[in-house]
Each structure stands twice: as C-alpha cells, then as structure tokens.
Amino acid sequence: MSKRGSVLSKFQSFDAYAKTLDDFRVKTYYGAALTIISAILICLLLWSEFSDYRTPEIKPQLVVDKSRKQRLEININITFPHVPCYLLSVDVMDIAGETQNDLAHDIYKTRLDPDGNQIHVEKAQDHTKEIHKILNDTTQGIDEPFCGSCYGGEAPESGCCNTCDEVSEAYIKKGWSFNDPDSINQCVKEGWKEKVLVQSKEGCNVAGSVRVNKVAGNFHLAPGKSFQQNNIHVHDLQPFLSDSVNHDFTHEIHHLSFGPKVQGVVNPLDGIGRTVSQGHYMFQYFVKVVSTQFHFLNQTTIYTNQYSVTQYERDLTGKDTSGHVHSHQGGLPGVFFNYDISPMLIINREERKSFTHFLTGVCAIIGGIFTVAGILDGFIYNAEKTFKKKKFI
C-alpha cells in the first residue's frame, strides 16, 4: 500500500490545477459581477461561433476555361426615353464572322409614352397579324396569290415584296435610300406614315436575351434597318435623320448580365444611365467577361459569367449625316457593347467549416474569457487590498 500511495503521490504532483481549501477562498461582489458578465459573453460568442460554423463560405479557384464551344446567353433590359421602337435595331456580330441582324427571337420591345408609361409590348418584328390582314384586304376578288412589287429594289428569294418592310429592305439591299414611303402601295395600305407619326415622340424599352458564340464580339442598339451589304454591316439612317423630332440616345441600363442570374453576383452596369441632348452620340461599353461556376453543398452547379466594364462616349456631330446608307465604321449613333471573353474560369465552391474548427473556437472563447476575467478579478482584488491598507495607515 505504501508503494501504491507513493506512486499516486508522485502522479498528483503533475496536477496543474492545485486546489485551495474552501476556508481560504474569498468571494466578492465584483467577482460575482465578472462571473455573470463572463457567462453572458460566453453565450453570445458561442452563438456567434455556431452561426459562423453553420454558414457556408465560398472559396474561389482560378483555372483555364476549356468550354469554348458553348454558347453565351446575354440578358438585357434597356430603356431609351427618346427613341421609338420602330427606329431601334438590335444586332450582334462576332470575330468568327457570325452576324445577327435586327434580332427578333426572344427580344421584346415595349413602347413608352413621353412620361415613360408602358403603351404596348410586342415581340421584335412580330407583325404577322398585320401582314395577313393586309394581304387578305389586297387579294379580295383575286384568285391567284398576291405578289407585291419591289419597285426596282433587290427582291427577296420569293421574288415578292408584300409588306412595307420588305420593300424597304429591298431598297436598302440595292443601296437606295427609302425616303418616300407614300409612293409605295404596301406602305400606304399599312398606314406606315401615320404609325410613324404617332410613335415619333415615344420611347422604347428593349428586354430579352440573345445567344451568341463564346468569342469576342459586340451587340448594339442603333437606329435604322440593319443588313449586310458586300459583307459590311450597314444601317439605313434615313428614317432617323429625316424625322422632325430630335431623337437622342439617352438611356438607362436596368439589367445586363451574361448567363443565368446568381444571387450575390454584382452586374456593374445594372442601374447605369447616360443623358445627352444631341442625337448623334455613340456610347460604347467595353466588357470583359469571365466564366464562373458555383458548386453548392446540395450538389447543384450553376454556370454563369461575371464581367468588368469600361465606357467611352463620342459625339458624332459633323460626321456623315446625308441620310443615305451609313456604315458604322465611321461612327453610328447608338449604344454598343463590345465584349471580350477571358480565357480563365473562376470556380466558386461552397464549403462548410469543419467541426474541429468549431470546437477549437469554442475552447478559445471559453478559455479566453475566463482567463481575462481571472486577471481582472485578481487585479481588482489586489487593488482593493492595497487601498484598504493605506486607508488604515
């Protein structure tokens, strides 16, 4: 027994937390206050630590983007207070040579009155009902199909120009200016001049999405009918320049994103607007697009894009304003978005902190607060004793 007691005695010598007898312990009111405050702080900090443990964190990783064959979706929502919808053309072109003129698929134009209130929503270039009505009115009493004249313009593949727009496009392809719609039977029947007069003081909101190649390119919103002539992208500015109303490209970008919307991703151009009083102004936004992936804890993955942007604007006053077919090479009024695709890919992984990290934080909070509280308690106790001694002396 003596040997066992000797071993236990030696083992007890390793105790770093030596105990004092209860008779020698002194309890004070400030010690009680420090204990209560410490307990409250520990509870608050433990709750904060637990919340932080339960909140996932995003860890980014930068790698080379190998998904070059995918298509890129561009989402737009832009308002032009002083340009009517019939004058606006949405076009896309890229360095691969692909061109999309006067986009109609998934692009919606909303006519706005001078106060900015919505008048009418229509899909771009969706005039099917109007065309059928015109054709029915024109072909009443005629057995053979109607084939409208192109009035010397370059006819489409069908050989017929049955609408005012088709005649206008035939003129433009021929290199002629379409400046006398009153002499065109199709335009007279459609009431083209009256519709233009009614809409001349309106604004337009353009919203929708465009799918493009994942290569550098640009999409723009500019006045006049757009088309290709000798592999050159051109616009007929005659309707824009001949209108008595002073149209300008004051605009507000409500939304511009590349790819699906992801909560927390900031689009730099959202809410940006520019105001001008002159019609011949060219706004250019140079956008650098970076592919981005989000991998969430629930095993879902979202593929989207982030971008940075710089901007430039130019006054085109004094340039070619003759009203004839105009190439954008020398400058074209409108809003241009020149985008470039980064070769890098950002992968954001959602991760949760490990339990050992949480446990370490808990121990640090409890130990730290009790240690600091003990130091404060000892300091106050010794200070009180010193003060009492001096008082008695």
XYZ file of C-alpha atoms in Angstrom, residues 149-152 164 167-168 178-190 192-193:
22
model
C -43.731 44.776 -106.383
C -40.276 45.597 -105.012
C -40.229 48.834 -107.049
C -36.820 48.176 -108.563
C -43.608 47.838 -96.458
C -39.875 46.900 -99.858
C -37.669 48.916 -97.510
C -36.009 54.501 -98.548
C -37.267 58.082 -98.244
C -40.655 58.123 -99.996
C -42.987 55.524 -98.445
C -46.048 57.433 -99.732
C -45.261 56.163 -103.227
C -45.206 52.529 -102.085
C -48.592 50.807 -102.221
C -47.761 48.381 -99.407
C -46.745 51.233 -97.082
C -49.893 53.195 -97.861
C -52.115 50.179 -97.099
C -50.276 49.536 -93.818
C -46.871 53.284 -92.319
C -46.578 57.069 -92.341
